[in-house]
Coordinates of C-alpha atoms in Angstrom, one line a residue:
Chain A
M383 CA 0.1 -0.2 -0.3
E384 CA 1.3 3.5 -1.0
N385 CA 2.0 5.7 2.1
V386 CA 1.5 9.4 2.4
L387 CA 3.8 9.8 5.3
T388 CA 6.6 7.7 6.1
T389 CA 9.1 8.5 9.2
N390 CA 12.3 7.0 9.6
G391 CA 13.9 7.0 13.2
L392 CA 13.1 10.3 13.8
V393 CA 14.9 12.0 16.7
K394 CA 13.8 15.4 18.3
K395 CA 15.3 16.7 21.5
Y396 CA 15.0 19.8 23.7
R397 CA 18.3 20.3 25.5
K398 CA 18.3 17.2 27.8
F399 CA 14.5 16.0 27.0
T400 CA 14.1 13.6 24.0
A401 CA 10.6 14.2 22.7
L402 CA 11.2 11.8 19.9
D403 CA 13.3 8.9 20.3
G404 CA 13.6 6.9 16.7
L405 CA 10.1 7.4 15.8
T406 CA 9.2 5.1 12.6
M407 CA 5.8 5.1 11.3
N408 CA 3.8 4.8 8.0
V409 CA 0.8 6.5 7.2
P410 CA -1.5 4.9 4.4
K411 CA -3.0 6.7 1.7
G412 CA -6.7 7.0 2.1
A413 CA -6.3 6.0 5.7
I414 CA -7.6 7.6 8.9
Y415 CA -4.8 7.2 11.1
G416 CA -5.2 7.4 14.7
F417 CA -2.1 8.6 16.7
V418 CA -2.4 7.6 20.1
G419 CA -0.6 8.5 22.9
R420 CA -0.6 10.2 26.4
N421 CA 0.4 13.6 26.9
G422 CA 3.6 14.6 26.5
A423 CA 4.3 11.2 24.4
G424 CA 5.3 13.2 21.7
K425 CA 2.2 13.5 19.2
T426 CA 2.3 17.2 18.9
T427 CA 6.1 17.1 18.4
L428 CA 6.0 14.8 15.4
I429 CA 3.1 17.1 13.7
R430 CA 5.3 20.0 14.2
L431 CA 8.1 18.3 12.4
I432 CA 6.2 17.3 9.7
C433 CA 4.7 21.0 9.2
G434 CA 8.1 22.2 9.2
L435 CA 7.7 24.2 12.3
Q436 CA 10.5 22.3 13.8
F437 CA 13.3 20.3 12.7
A438 CA 14.5 16.9 13.9
T439 CA 17.7 16.4 15.7
S440 CA 18.3 13.2 13.4
G441 CA 16.3 10.7 11.1
S442 CA 14.2 11.9 8.4
F443 CA 10.8 11.6 7.0
T444 CA 8.8 11.4 3.5
L445 CA 5.8 12.9 2.3
Y446 CA 4.9 11.9 -0.8
G447 CA 7.8 10.4 -1.5
M448 CA 9.8 13.6 -1.0
D449 CA 12.4 13.6 1.7
S450 CA 12.3 15.8 4.3
G451 CA 15.9 16.9 3.8
S452 CA 15.1 17.9 0.4
G453 CA 14.3 21.3 -1.2
D454 CA 11.3 19.6 -2.6
I455 CA 9.7 19.0 0.9
S456 CA 7.8 22.6 0.6
K457 CA 6.0 21.5 -2.9
A458 CA 5.0 18.4 -0.8
R459 CA 3.5 20.4 1.8
R460 CA 1.4 22.2 -0.7
R461 CA -0.6 18.9 -0.9
M462 CA -1.1 19.3 3.1
G463 CA -3.4 20.7 5.4
A464 CA -2.9 21.1 9.3
V465 CA -4.4 22.0 12.6
V466 CA -1.4 22.0 15.2
E467 CA -2.8 22.3 18.7
T468 CA -5.4 25.1 18.8
P469 CA -6.7 26.5 15.3
S470 CA -4.7 29.4 13.9
I471 CA -6.9 31.9 12.9
Y472 CA -7.2 35.4 12.9
L473 CA -9.7 36.3 16.1
D474 CA -10.5 39.7 14.6
M475 CA -11.4 38.6 11.2
T476 CA -14.5 36.8 10.0
A477 CA -14.7 33.3 8.9
E478 CA -14.9 34.2 5.2
D479 CA -12.0 37.0 5.7
N480 CA -9.9 34.1 7.4
L481 CA -10.3 31.8 4.6
K482 CA -9.4 34.5 2.0
E483 CA -6.1 35.4 4.1
Q484 CA -5.3 31.7 3.5
Y485 CA -6.2 31.9 -0.1
R486 CA -3.7 34.6 -0.3
V487 CA -1.3 33.0 1.6
L488 CA -1.4 29.9 -1.0
G489 CA -1.5 32.5 -3.9
L490 CA -4.8 31.2 -5.3
P491 CA -6.1 33.6 -8.2
S492 CA -9.4 33.9 -6.8
F493 CA -11.7 33.4 -3.8
K494 CA -13.7 30.8 -5.7
G495 CA -14.5 27.6 -3.3
I496 CA -14.7 29.7 -0.1
D497 CA -18.5 29.4 0.1
D498 CA -18.5 25.7 -0.6
L499 CA -15.7 25.3 1.9
L500 CA -17.8 27.5 4.6
K501 CA -20.6 25.4 3.7
L502 CA -18.8 22.1 4.3
V503 CA -17.7 22.9 7.7
G504 CA -21.1 24.6 8.6
L505 CA -20.0 28.2 9.0
E506 CA -22.2 29.5 6.1
N507 CA -24.4 31.5 8.0
T508 CA -21.9 33.0 10.5
G509 CA -21.8 36.5 8.4
K510 CA -20.0 39.6 9.9
K511 CA -19.4 37.6 13.2
K512 CA -15.7 37.6 14.3
A513 CA -14.0 34.4 14.9
R514 CA -13.3 35.9 18.6
N515 CA -16.9 35.3 19.2
F516 CA -17.1 31.7 17.7
S517 CA -17.7 28.7 20.3
L518 CA -14.4 26.5 20.3
G519 CA -16.4 23.8 18.0
M520 CA -16.8 26.8 15.7
R521 CA -13.3 27.8 15.8
Q522 CA -12.1 24.2 15.1
R523 CA -14.3 23.9 12.1
L524 CA -12.9 27.2 10.9
G525 CA -9.4 25.8 11.5
I526 CA -10.1 22.7 9.5
A527 CA -11.6 25.0 6.7
I528 CA -8.5 26.9 6.5
A529 CA -6.5 23.7 6.2
L530 CA -8.6 22.5 3.3
C531 CA -8.0 26.0 1.5
G532 CA -5.4 24.2 -0.7
D533 CA -7.5 21.2 -1.7
P534 CA -5.1 19.4 0.2
D535 CA -4.8 15.3 0.0
F536 CA -3.4 14.8 3.6
L537 CA -4.9 16.4 6.3
L538 CA -3.1 16.5 10.1
L539 CA -5.4 17.3 12.8
D540 CA -4.0 17.5 16.2
E541 CA -6.4 16.7 19.1
P542 CA -9.2 18.3 17.1
I543 CA -11.9 17.4 19.8
N544 CA -10.0 18.9 22.8
G545 CA -12.4 20.7 25.0
L546 CA -15.4 20.3 22.6
D547 CA -18.9 19.8 23.9
P548 CA -20.8 16.7 22.9
Q549 CA -22.4 18.4 19.7
G550 CA -18.9 19.7 18.7
I551 CA -17.2 16.3 18.8
I552 CA -20.1 14.7 16.9
E553 CA -19.7 17.7 14.2
I554 CA -16.0 17.3 13.7
R555 CA -16.5 13.6 13.6
E556 CA -19.0 13.8 10.8
L557 CA -16.7 16.3 9.0
I558 CA -13.6 14.1 9.0
L559 CA -15.6 11.0 8.0
K560 CA -16.9 13.2 5.0
L561 CA -13.5 14.4 4.1
N562 CA -12.1 11.0 4.1
R563 CA -15.0 9.3 2.4
E564 CA -16.1 11.9 -0.4
R565 CA -12.9 13.8 -0.9
S566 CA -10.5 11.0 -0.4
I567 CA -8.5 12.9 2.2
T568 CA -5.9 11.2 4.3
V569 CA -6.2 12.0 7.7
L570 CA -3.8 11.6 10.7
I571 CA -5.5 12.5 13.9
S572 CA -3.8 12.9 17.1
S573 CA -5.7 12.2 20.1
H574 CA -5.5 10.7 23.5
I575 CA -9.6 10.4 23.5
L576 CA -9.4 6.8 22.4
E577 CA -13.4 6.0 22.4
E578 CA -13.9 8.9 20.3
L579 CA -10.8 7.6 17.8
S580 CA -12.3 4.5 17.7
K581 CA -15.4 5.5 15.8
L582 CA -13.1 7.0 13.1
A583 CA -9.6 5.5 12.6
T584 CA -9.0 2.9 9.9
H585 CA -5.3 2.7 11.1
Y586 CA -3.6 3.0 14.4
G587 CA 0.0 4.0 15.8
F588 CA 0.4 3.9 19.2
I589 CA 3.4 6.3 20.7
D590 CA 4.6 6.2 24.1
K591 CA 7.9 8.0 25.2
G592 CA 8.6 9.3 21.9
R593 CA 8.7 5.7 20.0
I594 CA 5.8 4.1 17.8
V595 CA 5.0 1.1 19.9
K596 CA 2.7 -0.5 17.8
E597 CA 1.3 0.3 14.3
I598 CA -2.0 -1.8 13.3
S599 CA -5.1 -1.3 11.3
A600 CA -8.3 -1.1 12.8
E601 CA -9.6 -4.6 11.3
Q602 CA -6.6 -6.2 13.1
L603 CA -7.0 -4.3 16.2
E604 CA -10.5 -5.7 16.4
K605 CA -9.3 -9.2 16.2
E606 CA -6.5 -8.6 18.7
C607 CA -8.8 -7.1 21.2
R608 CA -9.3 -9.7 23.4
K609 CA -12.7 -11.1 24.3
C610 CA -13.9 -11.1 28.0
A611 CA -16.5 -11.4 30.2
R612 CA -17.6 -8.8 32.6
V613 CA -19.2 -10.5 35.9
S614 CA -20.8 -8.9 38.4
V615 CA -20.4 -10.3 41.9
S616 CA -20.9 -9.7 45.4
D617 CA -17.5 -9.3 46.5
T618 CA -14.7 -8.8 43.8
K619 CA -12.0 -9.8 46.6
K620 CA -13.4 -13.4 46.7
L621 CA -13.5 -13.5 43.3
A622 CA -10.0 -12.4 42.8
I623 CA -9.0 -15.4 45.5
V624 CA -11.2 -17.9 43.3
L625 CA -9.6 -16.5 40.0
D626 CA -5.8 -16.6 41.2
A627 CA -6.3 -20.2 42.3
E628 CA -7.8 -21.1 38.6
G629 CA -4.6 -19.2 37.5
M630 CA -6.9 -16.9 35.4
E631 CA -6.3 -13.4 34.0
Y632 CA -8.5 -10.7 35.3
A633 CA -8.9 -7.1 35.8
V634 CA -11.2 -5.8 38.7
I635 CA -13.1 -2.9 38.0
D636 CA -14.6 -2.0 41.2
E637 CA -15.8 -4.0 44.3
R638 CA -18.7 -5.4 42.6
A639 CA -17.7 -6.0 38.9
A640 CA -14.5 -7.7 37.2
D641 CA -13.3 -8.6 33.5
I642 CA -12.3 -12.2 33.2
Y643 CA -10.1 -13.0 30.1
G644 CA -10.1 -16.3 28.3
A645 CA -12.5 -19.0 27.9
I646 CA -14.3 -19.5 31.2
S647 CA -16.9 -22.3 32.2
I648 CA -19.9 -20.5 33.8
T649 CA -20.9 -23.7 35.6
R650 CA -17.7 -24.1 37.1
L651 CA -17.2 -20.4 37.8
T652 CA -20.7 -20.4 39.5
E653 CA -19.6 -23.7 41.8
L654 CA -16.4 -22.3 42.8
L655 CA -17.7 -18.7 43.9
K656 CA -20.5 -20.3 45.6
N657 CA -17.9 -22.4 47.7
A658 CA -16.2 -19.1 48.6
G659 CA -19.3 -17.5 49.6
C660 CA -19.5 -15.2 46.5
E661 CA -22.6 -14.6 44.8
L662 CA -22.6 -14.2 41.3
F663 CA -25.3 -11.6 39.8
S664 CA -24.4 -11.4 35.9
V665 CA -22.1 -12.2 33.2
N666 CA -21.9 -10.5 30.1
E667 CA -19.6 -11.1 27.0
H668 CA -17.5 -8.1 26.9
D669 CA -14.8 -6.9 24.0
E670 CA -11.5 -5.4 25.3
S671 CA -11.8 -1.7 24.5
L672 CA -9.0 0.2 22.4
E673 CA -8.3 2.0 26.0
A674 CA -7.4 -1.5 27.7
Y675 CA -5.6 -2.5 24.6
F676 CA -3.3 0.9 25.0
I677 CA -2.8 0.6 28.4
N678 CA -1.4 -3.0 28.0
L679 CA 0.5 -1.9 25.2
V680 CA 2.3 0.8 26.8
G681 CA 1.7 -0.4 30.6
G682 CA -0.6 1.3 33.0
G683 CA 1.8 3.0 35.4
E684 CA 4.3 6.1 34.5
Chain B
M894 CA -1.8 55.8 10.4
V895 CA -4.3 58.1 12.3
L896 CA -1.8 58.2 15.1
A897 CA 1.0 59.2 12.9
V898 CA -1.2 62.2 11.0
G899 CA -2.4 63.5 14.3
L900 CA 1.1 63.4 16.1
S901 CA 2.6 65.2 12.9
A902 CA 0.0 67.9 12.9
A903 CA 0.1 68.3 16.6
I904 CA 3.9 68.5 16.5
L905 CA 3.8 71.3 13.7
L906 CA 0.8 73.1 15.8
S907 CA 2.7 73.0 19.0
S908 CA 5.9 74.4 17.5
Y909 CA 3.7 77.0 15.8
S910 CA 2.2 78.0 19.0
I911 CA 5.8 78.8 20.4
R912 CA 7.2 80.1 17.5
P913 CA 4.9 80.9 14.4
I914 CA 8.1 81.7 12.4
C915 CA 8.9 78.2 12.3
V916 CA 6.7 77.5 9.3
E917 CA 8.8 79.6 7.1
N918 CA 10.9 76.7 7.0
M919 CA 8.5 73.7 6.2
G920 CA 11.4 71.9 5.0
S921 CA 13.0 71.4 8.4
Q922 CA 9.6 70.7 10.2
L923 CA 8.8 67.9 7.7
M924 CA 11.9 66.3 9.1
A925 CA 11.1 67.0 12.5
N926 CA 8.8 64.3 12.7
G927 CA 10.8 61.2 12.4
S928 CA 10.9 60.2 16.1
G929 CA 7.2 60.1 16.4
V930 CA 6.4 58.3 13.3
I931 CA 9.5 55.7 14.4
L932 CA 7.6 55.0 17.7
V933 CA 4.1 54.7 16.0
S934 CA 5.8 52.1 13.6
A935 CA 7.6 50.2 16.2
I936 CA 4.1 49.7 18.2
L937 CA 2.3 48.8 14.9
T938 CA 5.2 46.2 13.7
A939 CA 5.4 44.7 17.0
L940 CA 1.6 44.1 17.3
Y941 CA 1.4 42.8 13.6
L942 CA 4.5 40.1 13.9
G943 CA 3.4 39.3 17.6
T944 CA -0.3 38.5 16.4
D945 CA 1.1 36.3 13.7
Y946 CA 2.5 34.3 16.7
S947 CA -0.2 34.7 19.2
N948 CA -2.8 33.6 16.7
G949 CA -0.6 30.7 15.6
T950 CA -1.5 32.1 12.0
I951 CA 2.2 31.4 10.9
R952 CA 1.5 28.0 11.1
N953 CA -0.7 28.3 8.3
R954 CA 2.1 29.5 5.9
L955 CA 4.6 27.0 7.1
A956 CA 2.3 24.1 6.8
V957 CA 1.4 24.8 3.2
G958 CA 4.8 24.9 2.1
R959 CA 5.6 28.6 2.4
T960 CA 9.4 28.7 3.1
R961 CA 10.6 30.7 6.4
V962 CA 12.8 32.9 4.1
E963 CA 9.5 33.8 1.9
I964 CA 7.9 34.4 5.3
Y965 CA 10.6 36.6 6.6
F966 CA 10.9 38.8 3.6
A967 CA 7.1 38.9 3.2
N968 CA 7.2 40.4 6.8
L969 CA 10.1 42.6 6.2
I970 CA 8.4 44.3 3.0
T971 CA 5.0 44.4 4.8
T972 CA 6.6 46.4 7.9
A973 CA 9.0 48.4 5.6
L974 CA 6.3 49.3 3.4
S975 CA 4.0 50.3 6.0
G976 CA 6.7 52.4 7.5
V977 CA 7.2 54.3 4.7
I978 CA 3.5 54.8 4.3
L979 CA 3.3 56.4 8.0
L980 CA 6.3 58.6 7.1
A981 CA 4.5 59.8 3.9
A982 CA 1.2 60.4 6.1
A983 CA 3.1 62.2 8.5
W984 CA 4.6 64.4 5.9
I985 CA 1.4 65.2 4.2
S986 CA -0.6 66.3 7.2
T987 CA 2.4 68.4 8.4
G988 CA 2.5 69.7 4.9
A989 CA -1.2 70.3 4.5
V990 CA -1.2 72.2 8.1
G991 CA 1.9 74.2 7.5
L992 CA 0.5 75.4 4.0
Y993 CA -2.8 76.2 5.7
L994 CA -0.6 78.3 8.0
G995 CA 0.9 80.0 5.2
G996 CA 4.3 78.1 5.3
K997 CA 7.0 78.0 2.6
P998 CA 9.6 75.2 1.9
G999 CA 12.6 77.3 3.0
M1000 CA 14.9 75.2 1.5
P1001 CA 16.3 73.8 -2.2
T1002 CA 14.0 71.2 -3.6
G1003 CA 17.3 68.8 -4.0
E1004 CA 17.9 69.2 -0.4
L1005 CA 14.4 68.6 0.8
A1006 CA 14.7 65.3 -1.7
L1007 CA 17.9 64.1 -0.1
D1008 CA 16.5 64.8 3.4
A1009 CA 13.6 62.6 2.5
A1010 CA 15.6 59.8 1.3
V1011 CA 17.8 59.9 4.3
S1012 CA 14.4 59.6 6.3
I1013 CA 12.8 56.7 4.3
C1014 CA 16.1 54.7 4.5
A1015 CA 16.5 55.0 8.0
M1016 CA 12.6 54.5 8.5
I1017 CA 13.3 51.1 6.5
A1018 CA 16.4 50.4 8.4
F1019 CA 14.4 50.8 11.5
C1020 CA 11.7 48.2 10.3
A1021 CA 14.2 45.7 9.4
I1022 CA 15.5 46.1 12.9
F1023 CA 11.6 45.8 14.3
T1024 CA 11.5 42.6 12.1
V1025 CA 14.2 40.7 13.5
I1026 CA 13.0 41.3 16.8
G1027 CA 9.4 40.2 15.8
M1028 CA 10.4 37.2 13.9
L1029 CA 13.1 35.7 16.7
L1030 CA 10.9 36.2 19.6
S1031 CA 7.9 34.0 19.7
S1032 CA 5.7 35.7 22.4
K1033 CA 3.6 38.9 21.6
S1034 CA 4.1 40.7 24.9
A1035 CA 8.0 40.1 24.5
I1036 CA 7.9 41.6 20.9
V1037 CA 6.1 44.4 21.9
T1038 CA 8.4 45.0 24.8
I1039 CA 11.5 44.3 23.3
T1040 CA 10.5 46.5 20.3
L1041 CA 9.7 49.4 22.2
V1042 CA 12.6 49.4 24.6
S1043 CA 15.0 49.0 21.5
T1044 CA 13.5 51.9 20.0
F1045 CA 13.9 54.3 23.1
V1046 CA 17.5 53.0 23.7
L1047 CA 18.1 53.5 20.1
M1048 CA 16.7 56.9 19.9
T1049 CA 18.3 57.7 23.3
V1050 CA 22.0 56.6 22.3
G1051 CA 21.4 58.9 19.0
S1052 CA 20.4 62.1 20.9
L1053 CA 23.3 61.6 23.5
I1054 CA 25.9 61.1 21.1
L1055 CA 24.6 64.0 19.3
S1056 CA 24.7 66.1 22.3
R1057 CA 28.0 65.2 22.9
L1058 CA 29.3 65.7 19.6
S1059 CA 27.8 69.2 19.7
Q1060 CA 29.8 70.4 22.5
P1061 CA 32.0 73.0 21.5
E1062 CA 35.9 72.8 22.0
F1063 CA 36.0 75.8 24.0
R1064 CA 33.8 77.7 26.2
S1065 CA 34.0 81.0 27.9
S1066 CA 35.2 81.2 31.4
I1067 CA 33.3 83.0 34.2
V1068 CA 35.5 84.8 36.6
F1069 CA 34.6 86.7 39.8
D1070 CA 36.0 90.1 40.5
E1071 CA 37.0 91.2 44.3
N1072 CA 33.6 92.6 44.7
G1073 CA 32.1 89.2 43.7
N1074 CA 30.7 90.4 40.1
T1075 CA 30.8 87.9 37.5
M1076 CA 32.8 88.3 34.5
I1077 CA 33.0 86.4 31.2
G1078 CA 36.9 85.5 30.9
G1079 CA 39.0 84.0 28.1
E1080 CA 38.2 80.8 26.3
V1081 CA 38.9 77.3 28.1
P1082 CA 38.6 73.9 26.9
N1083 CA 35.5 72.3 27.5
P1084 CA 35.8 69.2 29.5
L1085 CA 32.5 67.5 27.8
Y1086 CA 34.3 67.9 24.4
V1087 CA 35.1 64.9 22.6
S1088 CA 38.0 64.5 20.3
G1089 CA 40.3 62.3 18.6
I1090 CA 39.5 58.8 18.0
Q1091 CA 36.9 58.7 20.3
R1092 CA 34.7 61.7 18.4
D1093 CA 35.5 59.7 15.0
I1094 CA 34.0 56.7 16.5
L1095 CA 30.8 58.6 18.0
T1096 CA 30.6 60.1 14.7
A1097 CA 30.2 56.9 12.6
V1098 CA 28.3 55.4 15.3
N1099 CA 25.8 58.2 15.1
D1100 CA 25.8 58.2 10.9
V1101 CA 25.4 54.6 10.6
L1102 CA 22.7 54.2 13.2
P1103 CA 19.1 55.1 11.9
S1104 CA 18.2 56.6 15.1
G1105 CA 21.5 58.7 15.0
Q1106 CA 20.4 59.9 11.6
L1107 CA 16.8 60.7 12.6
V1108 CA 18.0 62.8 15.4
Q1109 CA 20.6 64.5 13.2
M1110 CA 17.7 65.1 10.7
E1111 CA 15.4 66.6 13.4
M1112 CA 18.1 69.1 14.6
G1113 CA 18.7 69.9 11.0
E1114 CA 22.6 69.5 11.3
P1115 CA 23.0 66.1 9.4
H1116 CA 26.7 64.9 9.0
N1117 CA 27.5 62.9 5.9
E1118 CA 24.1 63.1 4.6
E1119 CA 25.0 61.9 1.4
L1120 CA 26.4 58.5 2.7
M1121 CA 23.2 58.2 5.3
P1122 CA 21.0 56.0 2.8
L1123 CA 24.0 53.8 2.2
Y1124 CA 24.5 53.3 5.9
S1125 CA 20.9 52.5 6.3
L1126 CA 20.9 49.7 3.5
G1127 CA 23.8 48.3 5.3
V1128 CA 21.7 48.0 8.5
L1129 CA 18.9 46.6 6.5
A1130 CA 21.4 44.0 4.9
V1131 CA 23.2 43.1 8.1
S1132 CA 19.9 42.7 10.3
T1133 CA 18.1 40.9 7.4
A1134 CA 21.0 38.3 7.1
V1135 CA 21.1 37.7 10.8
G1136 CA 17.1 37.5 10.8
T1137 CA 16.9 35.1 8.2
L1138 CA 19.9 33.1 9.4
V1139 CA 18.3 32.5 12.6
F1140 CA 14.7 32.5 11.7
R1141 CA 15.4 29.5 9.2
R1142 CA 16.5 27.2 12.0
K1143 CA 14.1 28.7 14.8
D1144 CA 11.8 26.2 16.6
L1145 CA 8.2 27.5 16.2
K1146 CA 5.3 26.4 18.1

């Protein structure tokens, strides 16, 4: 599969702190690539390097086959749009004027297409309202519209749903899906809100301490996410003693609930719990969440 | 723009109210607005460049493939043009008010044109310095503060140097007779007079510094006036070279 972005052992150091430690990843064309990691894992640093805001200490990346060290990387960036951290907008301008400004930056000959862009991101009725008075969701959508001005094939979104209300999150999600499906735009989304990412991503890259821990497609991830049984009992301490004795893997959720991994015999479990003086209330089949998968991958503790 | 126009007209009106004859030499009056316009330009430039960082809009340019050198030069041209436009606006407002008050040029056209060229080049050199500061600092408040402080420091240095260079070599001594009456004595060396290599250095510094040039223009006693535009272009070249070199490798957020 053709890759839009490939990084090769990228290292970025800020004095003694290493933000990226030999990061290697591949973003396939047409994908919605979920870039998952804790705060401070190096997600934004990577996006800054790709956008040319900062320079790698060592290593390189290729964007549409053009090496980061070559002079042509600027040409490759013309096929890209990005929203890094907060939306980069002129607060004293209207949505339309912000887009016009970006058209000028791009050197586009006319303002044709601005109305369509405003419509696409749902800001067509903002009129003379200044961006300063926009909600966070509207600003985020304006930021995405600005990133779309050059009709890019690749969109980089850094934590696009941070701070948004549920309605705002849905709007951004719908917009990203629309861009990917209708315009075939490859999207790289960095986020630590895994549940939301799982509704969008076709591929994942898990980053921890500046390194990619695992790259996986959503399809593979679904297969790899372990099935488990969520049990509800009267006392999880007694349940734990029983499961330890049986050598089973489990995770206690609270005093009355736990996830048990692997195949279990409900009859045997019921019998063992009865002997231990623990009541079993319910058993539900449960898929391991993306969150649990991530925690297993990078380890829970800091 | 309104600030520059208002400030210039106010300077002339205030001079006129004290010394109505000042409008007889409008050429000198036009050149007396340099410092005020520089200050307005410093504020505007700092706010303009600082906004690019505070709103994060500089990222929109880099992310779509604009090179850092392109961004630097675009900002330099914008700030220099705005500085020249401010200067022109100040001249027009001063000239209009002066003409209304019955003023006359008071100097040959060629001399006036040279004065104007020196002021324009000094303004461009100042804008180049503001651009270095604005492009190399990333915080709007830091850009505004450092730009204004630098402007005040440069203008003060220009004034102080000119003040020292303007000291006469000798001055009259004052003596007292037996009855305690003061009398003017003979000429004695002025201890504040700067001579030798120190004078050469101070003269060169004040000729090269755009603030020194503007102060000399305001005082109506420019030294080496024909070379001043070249010095300003030198300041522009050096500051732009340093600015682009550092900005090319600067980490942005």
